[in-house]
Coordinates of C-alpha atoms in Angstrom, one line a residue:
M1 CA -11.1 7.3 -3.0
D2 CA -10.6 9.2 -6.3
S3 CA -8.6 7.7 -9.2
N4 CA -5.5 9.9 -8.5
A5 CA -5.3 8.7 -5.0
K6 CA -5.7 5.1 -6.1
R7 CA -2.9 5.5 -8.7
S8 CA -0.7 7.1 -6.1
W9 CA -1.4 4.3 -3.6
L10 CA -0.8 1.6 -6.3
G11 CA 2.5 3.3 -7.2
F12 CA 3.5 3.4 -3.6
L13 CA 2.8 -0.4 -3.3
R14 CA 4.5 -1.1 -6.6
S15 CA 7.7 0.5 -5.3
F16 CA 7.8 -2.2 -2.6
S17 CA 7.7 -4.9 -5.3
Y18 CA 10.7 -3.3 -7.0
A19 CA 12.6 -3.3 -3.7
F20 CA 11.8 -7.0 -3.1
A21 CA 12.8 -7.8 -6.6
G22 CA 16.2 -6.1 -6.0
I23 CA 16.7 -8.1 -2.8
A24 CA 15.7 -11.3 -4.5
T25 CA 18.1 -10.6 -7.4
A26 CA 21.0 -9.9 -4.9
L27 CA 20.3 -13.1 -3.0
R28 CA 20.1 -15.1 -6.2
D29 CA 23.1 -13.6 -8.0
E30 CA 25.5 -12.4 -5.3
K31 CA 27.5 -15.0 -3.3
N32 CA 28.4 -12.4 -0.7
M33 CA 24.8 -11.5 -0.2
R34 CA 23.9 -15.1 0.4
F35 CA 26.8 -15.4 2.8
H36 CA 25.6 -12.5 4.8
F37 CA 22.0 -13.9 4.7
Y38 CA 23.1 -17.3 6.0
C39 CA 25.3 -15.7 8.7
S40 CA 22.3 -13.5 9.8
I41 CA 20.1 -16.6 10.2
V42 CA 22.8 -18.2 12.4
V43 CA 23.1 -15.0 14.4
L44 CA 19.4 -14.7 14.9
F45 CA 19.2 -18.3 16.2
I46 CA 22.1 -17.7 18.5
S47 CA 20.5 -14.4 19.7
Y48 CA 17.2 -16.3 20.5
Y49 CA 19.1 -19.2 22.2
F50 CA 20.9 -16.8 24.5
S51 CA 17.8 -14.7 25.2
I52 CA 19.8 -11.5 24.6
T53 CA 18.5 -8.2 25.9
K54 CA 16.3 -5.8 24.0
T55 CA 19.3 -3.4 23.6
E56 CA 21.5 -6.2 22.3
W57 CA 18.7 -7.2 19.8
L58 CA 18.8 -3.6 18.5
F59 CA 22.5 -3.8 17.9
I60 CA 22.2 -7.2 16.2
L61 CA 19.3 -6.0 14.0
F62 CA 21.1 -2.8 13.1
A63 CA 24.3 -4.8 12.2
I64 CA 22.3 -7.2 10.1
G65 CA 20.2 -4.5 8.4
G66 CA 23.2 -2.3 7.7
M67 CA 25.1 -5.2 6.3
F68 CA 22.3 -6.0 3.8
A69 CA 21.8 -2.3 2.9
L70 CA 25.5 -1.9 2.2
E71 CA 25.8 -5.1 0.2
L72 CA 22.8 -4.0 -1.9
A73 CA 24.4 -0.6 -2.5
N74 CA 27.7 -2.2 -3.3
T75 CA 26.0 -4.5 -5.8
A76 CA 24.2 -1.6 -7.4
I77 CA 27.4 0.4 -7.8
E78 CA 29.1 -2.6 -9.4
R79 CA 26.2 -3.0 -11.8
V80 CA 26.2 0.6 -12.8
V81 CA 30.0 0.7 -13.3
D82 CA 29.7 -2.5 -15.5
L83 CA 26.9 -0.8 -17.4
V84 CA 28.9 2.3 -18.1
T85 CA 32.2 0.7 -19.2
V86 CA 33.3 -2.7 -20.4
E87 CA 36.9 -1.6 -20.6
Y88 CA 39.2 -1.4 -17.7
H89 CA 39.3 2.1 -16.2
P90 CA 41.1 3.1 -13.0
L91 CA 38.1 5.2 -11.8
A92 CA 35.7 2.2 -12.4
K93 CA 38.0 0.0 -10.3
Q94 CA 38.2 2.7 -7.6
A95 CA 34.4 3.0 -7.5
K96 CA 34.1 -0.8 -7.1
D97 CA 36.9 -1.0 -4.5
L98 CA 35.5 1.9 -2.5
A99 CA 32.0 0.3 -2.3
A100 CA 33.6 -3.1 -1.4
G101 CA 35.7 -1.3 1.3
A102 CA 32.5 0.2 2.8
V103 CA 31.0 -3.3 3.1
F104 CA 34.3 -4.7 4.6
V105 CA 34.4 -1.9 7.2
Y106 CA 30.8 -2.6 8.2
A107 CA 31.5 -6.3 8.3
I108 CA 34.3 -5.8 10.7
L109 CA 32.1 -3.6 12.9
S110 CA 29.4 -6.3 12.8
I111 CA 31.9 -8.9 13.9
A112 CA 33.0 -6.6 16.8
I113 CA 29.4 -6.1 17.8
G114 CA 28.9 -9.9 17.8
I115 CA 32.0 -10.5 19.9
V116 CA 30.9 -7.9 22.5
I117 CA 27.4 -9.3 22.7
F118 CA 28.0 -13.0 22.5
L119 CA 31.4 -13.6 24.2
P120 CA 30.0 -13.1 27.8
Y121 CA 27.1 -15.6 27.0
V122 CA 29.6 -18.1 25.5
L123 CA 32.0 -17.8 28.4
A124 CA 29.1 -18.3 30.9
L125 CA 28.5 -21.7 29.2
L126 CA 32.1 -22.8 29.9

């Protein structure tokens, strides 16, 4: 392997470390990210307990992954807005509110997915 290929490969691997650092920062500093993380752990255990189908697993994993991705994007938007302006600005507020709204919409969708998947299993226990 030549030196350019090695550098390219190392750069590629380094990009993963940046991504993991971002996730770790969000988990450490953002209470909503921690909330979503803990909820996802509970959902994964419940999914395992009920032995949900492969298709149901896909919906659960997409709900969890999408929630994390949106929460990370929301946090990034908040940080950039805070970096650009320390003063109140209506557009800065709108940017933050819009990003938070996207997370909220996906959270509602994730809850609906959870109800559709888990309600029949819970009712079967009763």
